[in-house]
Amino acid sequence: MLVTDLDGTLLEGEREERRRFYAWLASRRDQVLHVFSTGRSLESIAEVLEQDEPTGLHPPHLVIGDVGCTVACGRSLEPLPLALEPIEARWQGLQERLEPLLQGQPGLTLQPRATNRRLAYLVDVEVFDRGLIARLEAAGADCVLSGDRYFDVLPPGVNKGSTLLALLEWLELDGRQVVTAGDSLNDLAMFETGLAGVMVGNAEPDLVAALPRLPMVYRARAQGCAGIAEGLAHFGYGHLLP
C-alpha cells in the first residue's frame, strides 16, 4: 500500500516526473494499493483528478480526506459509512462547543469549501493567537497548524495517522507492506504511526525538525513524485519502479 499526500507530494515535481510516476502507478494498479491522504475535501479531490488528467493521474483505490476525517472510495469518491461511524461519533456535538471559542478570532478565515467532521481555516500566522490552540484542545478538539497557512480543528484522536491505522485494521492489511509519503505538518501523524514513511525533499521546516524522532521515516533528496520514488527504492521496492 502506498499512501500519499497530494499538495507538495504527489502533485509536486516537474511535469515529466509526475507523468512518469503516474504512469507507473497506473501500470501497477493490481500490485500497489494507492491511497490519497490529504487535507482536501472530496469535492476538491475531484477537481484535482480532473485538472491533472493530462498528466495521467488516475483515481486511487481509496481516499483519506479532510485530514483524516473522511474515508471514501477512490473511483467514485463516495464516503464509506462503516469507516466514518467512529469519526462521526467523536465529532458529535463538538462543533457547537468550539464555535464560540473560534468566533471573531484574528487571523482565521473559514475555508470556503464545505468540509466534514472538522473546521478548516486559512490562517494569517502574523496575527493568529496561538494560545487559542490550548483553549480548543481543553474543549476536546485536536488542532493542526500546517504550512503556516492551514489551521484544522479536528475530532479528538482523529488525524491522517489514526484513520490510516483504522483502515489497515478494517482491510486486514499488514502494516509492514505500507509506505506513506508527505511534506507538511498534517502528515506528521502518518509518520508517527511507525509505518515506513518518505519525507519528500521539499518538506516544510517544522516537519523536517521532527525527523530525529521518526526512525521509520526516510528523508528524500528529491522533491514531490521523484522523492516518493526515491523513498520506495530505499524501502526495497526499487524492483517495481520503471
PDB file of C-alpha atoms in Angstrom:
ATOM      1  CA  MET A   1       0.000   0.000   0.000  1.00  0.00           C
ATOM      2  CA  LEU A   2       1.309   3.430  -0.989  1.00  0.00           C
ATOM      3  CA  VAL A   3      -0.279   6.294   0.956  1.00  0.00           C
ATOM      4  CA  THR A   4       0.477   9.729  -0.493  1.00  0.00           C
ATOM      5  CA  ASP A   5      -0.354  13.271   0.461  1.00  0.00           C
ATOM      6  CA  LEU A   6      -1.377  15.396  -2.527  1.00  0.00           C
ATOM      7  CA  ASP A   7      -0.237  19.032  -2.388  1.00  0.00           C
ATOM      8  CA  GLY A   8       3.522  19.260  -2.109  1.00  0.00           C
ATOM      9  CA  THR A   9       3.895  15.485  -2.505  1.00  0.00           C
ATOM     10  CA  LEU A  10       2.068  13.578  -5.254  1.00  0.00           C
ATOM     11  CA  LEU A  11       1.218  16.817  -7.073  1.00  0.00           C
ATOM     12  CA  GLU A  12       4.727  18.235  -6.737  1.00  0.00           C
ATOM     13  CA  GLY A  13       7.566  17.933  -9.233  1.00  0.00           C
ATOM     14  CA  GLU A  14       8.403  18.553 -12.844  1.00  0.00           C
ATOM     15  CA  ARG A  15       5.577  17.719 -15.227  1.00  0.00           C
ATOM     16  CA  GLU A  16       7.509  14.883 -16.871  1.00  0.00           C
ATOM     17  CA  GLU A  17       8.461  13.409 -13.486  1.00  0.00           C
ATOM     18  CA  ARG A  18       4.813  13.410 -12.457  1.00  0.00           C
ATOM     19  CA  ARG A  19       3.693  11.948 -15.776  1.00  0.00           C
ATOM     20  CA  ARG A  20       6.225   9.115 -15.415  1.00  0.00           C
ATOM     21  CA  PHE A  21       5.261   8.360 -11.813  1.00  0.00           C
ATOM     22  CA  TYR A  22       1.535   8.445 -12.542  1.00  0.00           C
ATOM     23  CA  ALA A  23       2.042   6.069 -15.466  1.00  0.00           C
ATOM     24  CA  TRP A  24       3.909   3.716 -13.143  1.00  0.00           C
ATOM     25  CA  LEU A  25       1.068   3.828 -10.603  1.00  0.00           C
ATOM     26  CA  ALA A  26      -1.440   3.022 -13.353  1.00  0.00           C
ATOM     27  CA  SER A  27       0.667   0.112 -14.611  1.00  0.00           C
ATOM     28  CA  ARG A  28       0.963  -1.354 -11.084  1.00  0.00           C
ATOM     29  CA  ARG A  29      -2.652  -0.919 -10.084  1.00  0.00           C
ATOM     30  CA  ASP A  30      -3.058  -4.641  -9.436  1.00  0.00           C
ATOM     31  CA  GLN A  31       0.060  -4.720  -7.237  1.00  0.00           C
ATOM     32  CA  VAL A  32       0.087  -1.362  -5.465  1.00  0.00           C
ATOM     33  CA  LEU A  33      -2.936  -0.286  -3.426  1.00  0.00           C
ATOM     34  CA  HIS A  34      -2.836   3.505  -3.719  1.00  0.00           C
ATOM     35  CA  VAL A  35      -4.423   5.779  -1.109  1.00  0.00           C
ATOM     36  CA  PHE A  36      -4.666   9.560  -1.197  1.00  0.00           C
ATOM     37  CA  SER A  37      -4.210  11.021   2.291  1.00  0.00           C
ATOM     38  CA  THR A  38      -4.931  14.722   2.109  1.00  0.00           C
ATOM     39  CA  GLY A  39      -6.398  17.757   3.791  1.00  0.00           C
ATOM     40  CA  ARG A  40      -8.584  18.338   0.754  1.00  0.00           C
ATOM     41  CA  SER A  41     -12.319  17.688   0.741  1.00  0.00           C
ATOM     42  CA  LEU A  42     -13.848  15.157  -1.648  1.00  0.00           C
ATOM     43  CA  GLU A  43     -15.069  17.986  -3.888  1.00  0.00           C
ATOM     44  CA  SER A  44     -11.560  19.396  -4.094  1.00  0.00           C
ATOM     45  CA  ILE A  45     -10.072  15.949  -4.790  1.00  0.00           C
ATOM     46  CA  ALA A  46     -12.499  15.525  -7.699  1.00  0.00           C
ATOM     47  CA  GLU A  47     -11.224  18.791  -9.166  1.00  0.00           C
ATOM     48  CA  VAL A  48      -7.599  17.663  -8.787  1.00  0.00           C
ATOM     49  CA  LEU A  49      -8.291  14.453 -10.676  1.00  0.00           C
ATOM     50  CA  GLU A  50      -9.998  16.371 -13.452  1.00  0.00           C
ATOM     51  CA  GLN A  51      -7.286  19.039 -13.708  1.00  0.00           C
ATOM     52  CA  ASP A  52      -4.423  16.545 -13.654  1.00  0.00           C
ATOM     53  CA  GLU A  53      -5.955  14.233 -16.237  1.00  0.00           C
ATOM     54  CA  PRO A  54      -3.480  15.466 -18.915  1.00  0.00           C
ATOM     55  CA  THR A  55      -0.567  14.242 -16.775  1.00  0.00           C
ATOM     56  CA  GLY A  56      -2.210  10.843 -16.348  1.00  0.00           C
ATOM     57  CA  LEU A  57      -3.178  10.954 -12.667  1.00  0.00           C
ATOM     58  CA  HIS A  58      -5.700   8.167 -12.092  1.00  0.00           C
ATOM     59  CA  PRO A  59      -8.114   7.849  -9.181  1.00  0.00           C
ATOM     60  CA  PRO A  60      -6.610   5.972  -6.220  1.00  0.00           C
ATOM     61  CA  HIS A  61      -8.153   2.876  -4.716  1.00  0.00           C
ATOM     62  CA  LEU A  62      -9.137   4.725  -1.535  1.00  0.00           C
ATOM     63  CA  VAL A  63      -9.154   8.261  -0.161  1.00  0.00           C
ATOM     64  CA  ILE A  64      -8.448   9.585   3.308  1.00  0.00           C
ATOM     65  CA  GLY A  65      -9.616  13.200   3.094  1.00  0.00           C
ATOM     66  CA  ASP A  66     -10.275  16.172   5.378  1.00  0.00           C
ATOM     67  CA  VAL A  67      -7.034  15.496   7.341  1.00  0.00           C
ATOM     68  CA  GLY A  68      -8.279  12.043   8.340  1.00  0.00           C
ATOM     69  CA  CYS A  69     -11.946  12.895   8.908  1.00  0.00           C
ATOM     70  CA  THR A  70     -13.259  11.337   5.671  1.00  0.00           C
ATOM     71  CA  VAL A  71     -12.767   7.904   4.085  1.00  0.00           C
ATOM     72  CA  ALA A  72     -14.071   7.256   0.583  1.00  0.00           C
ATOM     73  CA  CYS A  73     -13.846   5.034  -2.471  1.00  0.00           C
ATOM     74  CA  GLY A  74     -11.157   6.397  -4.750  1.00  0.00           C
ATOM     75  CA  ARG A  75     -13.004   5.946  -8.036  1.00  0.00           C
ATOM     76  CA  SER A  76     -16.484   7.132  -7.069  1.00  0.00           C
ATOM     77  CA  LEU A  77     -15.426   9.365  -4.146  1.00  0.00           C
ATOM     78  CA  GLU A  78     -18.435   8.033  -2.266  1.00  0.00           C
ATOM     79  CA  PRO A  79     -17.887   8.068   1.529  1.00  0.00           C
ATOM     80  CA  LEU A  80     -17.583   4.678   3.246  1.00  0.00           C
ATOM     81  CA  PRO A  81     -20.094   4.725   6.128  1.00  0.00           C
ATOM     82  CA  LEU A  82     -18.550   1.929   8.192  1.00  0.00           C
ATOM     83  CA  ALA A  83     -15.187   3.683   8.249  1.00  0.00           C
ATOM     84  CA  LEU A  84     -16.789   7.030   9.101  1.00  0.00           C
ATOM     85  CA  GLU A  85     -19.012   5.970  12.004  1.00  0.00           C
ATOM     86  CA  PRO A  86     -16.275   6.149  14.694  1.00  0.00           C
ATOM     87  CA  ILE A  87     -15.163   9.574  13.421  1.00  0.00           C
ATOM     88  CA  GLU A  88     -18.737  10.876  13.368  1.00  0.00           C
ATOM     89  CA  ALA A  89     -19.167   9.746  16.961  1.00  0.00           C
ATOM     90  CA  ARG A  90     -16.130  11.755  18.085  1.00  0.00           C
ATOM     91  CA  TRP A  91     -17.330  14.885  16.244  1.00  0.00           C
ATOM     92  CA  GLN A  92     -20.904  14.701  17.532  1.00  0.00           C
ATOM     93  CA  GLY A  93     -21.727  17.889  19.464  1.00  0.00           C
ATOM     94  CA  LEU A  94     -18.136  19.134  19.388  1.00  0.00           C
ATOM     95  CA  GLN A  95     -18.606  21.833  16.752  1.00  0.00           C
ATOM     96  CA  GLU A  96     -21.237  23.570  18.855  1.00  0.00           C
ATOM     97  CA  ARG A  97     -18.820  23.749  21.822  1.00  0.00           C
ATOM     98  CA  LEU A  98     -15.953  25.037  19.688  1.00  0.00           C
ATOM     99  CA  GLU A  99     -17.626  27.729  17.606  1.00  0.00           C
ATOM    100  CA  PRO A 100     -17.920  30.296  20.448  1.00  0.00           C
ATOM    101  CA  LEU A 101     -14.148  29.986  21.023  1.00  0.00           C
ATOM    102  CA  LEU A 102     -13.403  30.477  17.334  1.00  0.00           C
ATOM    103  CA  GLN A 103     -15.790  33.300  16.599  1.00  0.00           C
ATOM    104  CA  GLY A 104     -14.010  36.550  15.774  1.00  0.00           C
ATOM    105  CA  GLN A 105     -10.528  35.164  16.269  1.00  0.00           C
ATOM    106  CA  PRO A 106      -7.875  37.251  14.459  1.00  0.00           C
ATOM    107  CA  GLY A 107      -6.024  35.647  11.579  1.00  0.00           C
ATOM    108  CA  LEU A 108      -8.599  32.926  10.867  1.00  0.00           C
ATOM    109  CA  THR A 109     -10.726  32.744   7.720  1.00  0.00           C
ATOM    110  CA  LEU A 110     -13.063  29.799   7.314  1.00  0.00           C
ATOM    111  CA  GLN A 111     -12.182  27.915   4.150  1.00  0.00           C
ATOM    112  CA  PRO A 112     -14.884  28.427   1.517  1.00  0.00           C
ATOM    113  CA  ARG A 113     -15.376  24.765   0.725  1.00  0.00           C
ATOM    114  CA  ALA A 114     -17.638  22.641   2.868  1.00  0.00           C
ATOM    115  CA  THR A 115     -15.738  20.156   4.993  1.00  0.00           C
ATOM    116  CA  ASN A 116     -16.949  17.232   7.052  1.00  0.00           C
ATOM    117  CA  ARG A 117     -16.285  16.387  10.697  1.00  0.00           C
ATOM    118  CA  ARG A 118     -13.767  19.237  11.099  1.00  0.00           C
ATOM    119  CA  LEU A 119     -13.424  23.016  10.924  1.00  0.00           C
ATOM    120  CA  ALA A 120     -10.917  24.190   8.309  1.00  0.00           C
ATOM    121  CA  TYR A 121      -9.405  27.663   8.224  1.00  0.00           C
ATOM    122  CA  LEU A 122      -6.866  29.679   6.314  1.00  0.00           C
ATOM    123  CA  VAL A 123      -4.554  31.304   8.849  1.00  0.00           C
ATOM    124  CA  ASP A 124      -2.507  34.501   8.965  1.00  0.00           C
ATOM    125  CA  VAL A 125       0.237  33.493  11.385  1.00  0.00           C
ATOM    126  CA  GLU A 126       1.303  37.112  11.883  1.00  0.00           C
ATOM    127  CA  VAL A 127      -1.852  37.879  13.893  1.00  0.00           C
ATOM    128  CA  PHE A 128      -3.052  34.409  14.905  1.00  0.00           C
ATOM    129  CA  ASP A 129      -3.350  33.873  18.666  1.00  0.00           C
ATOM    130  CA  ARG A 130      -1.521  30.589  19.247  1.00  0.00           C
ATOM    131  CA  GLY A 131      -2.988  30.410  22.734  1.00  0.00           C
ATOM    132  CA  LEU A 132      -6.262  29.518  21.032  1.00  0.00           C
ATOM    133  CA  ILE A 133      -4.881  26.052  20.338  1.00  0.00           C
ATOM    134  CA  ALA A 134      -4.659  25.214  24.043  1.00  0.00           C
ATOM    135  CA  ARG A 135      -8.196  26.517  24.632  1.00  0.00           C
ATOM    136  CA  LEU A 136      -9.601  24.417  21.795  1.00  0.00           C
ATOM    137  CA  GLU A 137      -7.755  21.325  22.996  1.00  0.00           C
ATOM    138  CA  ALA A 138      -9.105  21.897  26.523  1.00  0.00           C
ATOM    139  CA  ALA A 139     -12.594  21.934  24.981  1.00  0.00           C
ATOM    140  CA  GLY A 140     -11.946  18.490  23.463  1.00  0.00           C
ATOM    141  CA  ALA A 141     -10.588  19.121  19.968  1.00  0.00           C
ATOM    142  CA  ASP A 142      -7.281  18.356  18.269  1.00  0.00           C
ATOM    143  CA  CYS A 143      -5.608  21.094  16.214  1.00  0.00           C
ATOM    144  CA  VAL A 144      -3.113  21.073  13.347  1.00  0.00           C
ATOM    145  CA  LEU A 145      -1.364  24.177  12.009  1.00  0.00           C
ATOM    146  CA  SER A 146       0.451  23.284   8.793  1.00  0.00           C
ATOM    147  CA  GLY A 147       2.465  25.172   6.237  1.00  0.00           C
ATOM    148  CA  ASP A 148       1.858  28.407   8.157  1.00  0.00           C
ATOM    149  CA  ARG A 149      -1.272  28.547   6.024  1.00  0.00           C
ATOM    150  CA  TYR A 150      -3.841  25.988   7.146  1.00  0.00           C
ATOM    151  CA  PHE A 151      -5.448  25.512  10.550  1.00  0.00           C
ATOM    152  CA  ASP A 152      -7.613  22.444  11.124  1.00  0.00           C
ATOM    153  CA  VAL A 153      -9.767  21.745  14.163  1.00  0.00           C
ATOM    154  CA  LEU A 154     -10.405  18.002  14.362  1.00  0.00           C
ATOM    155  CA  PRO A 155     -12.280  15.485  16.493  1.00  0.00           C
ATOM    156  CA  PRO A 156     -10.127  14.182  19.365  1.00  0.00           C
ATOM    157  CA  GLY A 157      -7.733  11.444  18.303  1.00  0.00           C
ATOM    158  CA  VAL A 158      -8.591  11.773  14.610  1.00  0.00           C
ATOM    159  CA  ASN A 159      -5.859  12.561  12.088  1.00  0.00           C
ATOM    160  CA  LYS A 160      -4.253  11.082   8.988  1.00  0.00           C
ATOM    161  CA  GLY A 161      -2.349   8.537  11.073  1.00  0.00           C
ATOM    162  CA  SER A 162      -5.220   7.271  13.213  1.00  0.00           C
ATOM    163  CA  THR A 163      -7.509   6.914  10.200  1.00  0.00           C
ATOM    164  CA  LEU A 164      -4.831   5.070   8.246  1.00  0.00           C
ATOM    165  CA  LEU A 165      -4.282   2.593  11.086  1.00  0.00           C
ATOM    166  CA  ALA A 166      -8.033   2.027  11.366  1.00  0.00           C
ATOM    167  CA  LEU A 167      -8.192   1.463   7.606  1.00  0.00           C
ATOM    168  CA  LEU A 168      -5.406  -1.111   7.770  1.00  0.00           C
ATOM    169  CA  GLU A 169      -7.254  -2.954  10.516  1.00  0.00           C
ATOM    170  CA  TRP A 170     -10.522  -2.755   8.590  1.00  0.00           C
ATOM    171  CA  LEU A 171      -8.863  -4.157   5.450  1.00  0.00           C
ATOM    172  CA  GLU A 172      -6.785  -6.675   7.457  1.00  0.00           C
ATOM    173  CA  LEU A 173      -3.570  -5.490   5.785  1.00  0.00           C
ATOM    174  CA  ASP A 174      -0.032  -5.943   7.071  1.00  0.00           C
ATOM    175  CA  GLY A 175       1.489  -2.619   8.074  1.00  0.00           C
ATOM    176  CA  ARG A 176       4.924  -3.886   7.065  1.00  0.00           C
ATOM    177  CA  GLN A 177       3.857  -3.543   3.432  1.00  0.00           C
ATOM    178  CA  VAL A 178       2.809   0.109   3.732  1.00  0.00           C
ATOM    179  CA  VAL A 179       4.790   3.186   2.676  1.00  0.00           C
ATOM    180  CA  THR A 180       3.497   6.679   3.448  1.00  0.00           C
ATOM    181  CA  ALA A 181       4.686   9.940   1.886  1.00  0.00           C
ATOM    182  CA  GLY A 182       4.173  13.581   2.815  1.00  0.00           C
ATOM    183  CA  ASP A 183       5.604  17.069   3.124  1.00  0.00           C
ATOM    184  CA  SER A 184       3.681  19.078   5.758  1.00  0.00           C
ATOM    185  CA  LEU A 185       2.810  19.023   9.443  1.00  0.00           C
ATOM    186  CA  ASN A 186      -0.561  17.411   8.829  1.00  0.00           C
ATOM    187  CA  ASP A 187       1.458  14.395   7.589  1.00  0.00           C
ATOM    188  CA  LEU A 188       3.313  14.111  10.896  1.00  0.00           C
ATOM    189  CA  ALA A 189       0.605  11.870  12.361  1.00  0.00           C
ATOM    190  CA  MET A 190       1.163   9.394   9.496  1.00  0.00           C
ATOM    191  CA  PHE A 191       4.882   9.354  10.202  1.00  0.00           C
ATOM    192  CA  GLU A 192       4.252   8.820  13.929  1.00  0.00           C
ATOM    193  CA  THR A 193       2.414   5.535  13.271  1.00  0.00           C
ATOM    194  CA  GLY A 194       5.699   3.643  12.944  1.00  0.00           C
ATOM    195  CA  LEU A 195       4.886   2.713   9.354  1.00  0.00           C
ATOM    196  CA  ALA A 196       7.557   3.295   6.724  1.00  0.00           C
ATOM    197  CA  GLY A 197       7.482   6.914   5.622  1.00  0.00           C
ATOM    198  CA  VAL A 198       9.013   9.140   2.959  1.00  0.00           C
ATOM    199  CA  MET A 199       9.520  12.806   3.795  1.00  0.00           C
ATOM    200  CA  VAL A 200       9.970  14.405   0.386  1.00  0.00           C
ATOM    201  CA  GLY A 201      12.779  16.862  -0.277  1.00  0.00           C
ATOM    202  CA  ASN A 202      10.533  19.933  -0.245  1.00  0.00           C
ATOM    203  CA  ALA A 203       9.060  19.153   3.209  1.00  0.00           C
ATOM    204  CA  GLU A 204       8.260  22.156   5.386  1.00  0.00           C
ATOM    205  CA  PRO A 205      10.910  23.017   8.016  1.00  0.00           C
ATOM    206  CA  ASP A 206       8.706  22.210  11.026  1.00  0.00           C
ATOM    207  CA  LEU A 207       8.167  18.689   9.694  1.00  0.00           C
ATOM    208  CA  VAL A 208      11.877  18.236   8.991  1.00  0.00           C
ATOM    209  CA  ALA A 209      12.567  19.272  12.598  1.00  0.00           C
ATOM    210  CA  ALA A 210      10.623  16.204  13.784  1.00  0.00           C
ATOM    211  CA  LEU A 211      12.787  13.802  11.746  1.00  0.00           C
ATOM    212  CA  PRO A 212      15.137  12.769  14.621  1.00  0.00           C
ATOM    213  CA  ARG A 213      12.230  11.154  16.471  1.00  0.00           C
ATOM    214  CA  LEU A 214      10.857   9.352  13.398  1.00  0.00           C
ATOM    215  CA  PRO A 215      13.123   6.326  12.917  1.00  0.00           C
ATOM    216  CA  MET A 216      10.974   4.760  10.196  1.00  0.00           C
ATOM    217  CA  VAL A 217      10.941   7.884   8.028  1.00  0.00           C
ATOM    218  CA  TYR A 218      13.344   8.343   5.123  1.00  0.00           C
ATOM    219  CA  ARG A 219      14.269  11.909   4.170  1.00  0.00           C
ATOM    220  CA  ALA A 220      14.356  12.023   0.372  1.00  0.00           C
ATOM    221  CA  ARG A 221      16.603  14.413  -1.501  1.00  0.00           C
ATOM    222  CA  ALA A 222      14.257  14.718  -4.474  1.00  0.00           C
ATOM    223  CA  GLN A 223      11.020  16.680  -4.352  1.00  0.00           C
ATOM    224  CA  GLY A 224       7.462  15.536  -4.894  1.00  0.00           C
ATOM    225  CA  CYS A 225       6.922  12.464  -7.072  1.00  0.00           C
ATOM    226  CA  ALA A 226      10.651  11.932  -7.554  1.00  0.00           C
ATOM    227  CA  GLY A 227      11.051  11.923  -3.778  1.00  0.00           C
ATOM    228  CA  ILE A 228       8.325   9.291  -3.402  1.00  0.00           C
ATOM    229  CA  ALA A 229      10.088   7.082  -5.953  1.00  0.00           C
ATOM    230  CA  GLU A 230      13.418   7.606  -4.162  1.00  0.00           C
ATOM    231  CA  GLY A 231      11.817   6.555  -0.893  1.00  0.00           C
ATOM    232  CA  LEU A 232      10.208   3.460  -2.410  1.00  0.00           C
ATOM    233  CA  ALA A 233      13.635   2.372  -3.649  1.00  0.00           C
ATOM    234  CA  HIS A 234      15.068   2.986  -0.173  1.00  0.00           C
ATOM    235  CA  PHE A 235      12.455   0.701   1.386  1.00  0.00           C
ATOM    236  CA  GLY A 236      13.198  -2.127  -1.043  1.00  0.00           C
ATOM    237  CA  TYR A 237      10.603  -1.555  -3.737  1.00  0.00           C
ATOM    238  CA  GLY A 238      13.039  -0.401  -6.392  1.00  0.00           C
ATOM    239  CA  HIS A 239      12.421  -3.559  -8.418  1.00  0.00           C
ATOM    240  CA  LEU A 240       8.849  -2.396  -9.002  1.00  0.00           C
ATOM    241  CA  LEU A 241       9.852   1.011 -10.313  1.00  0.00           C
ATOM    242  CA  PRO A 242      10.439   1.717 -14.023  1.00  0.00           C
TER     243      PRO A 242
END
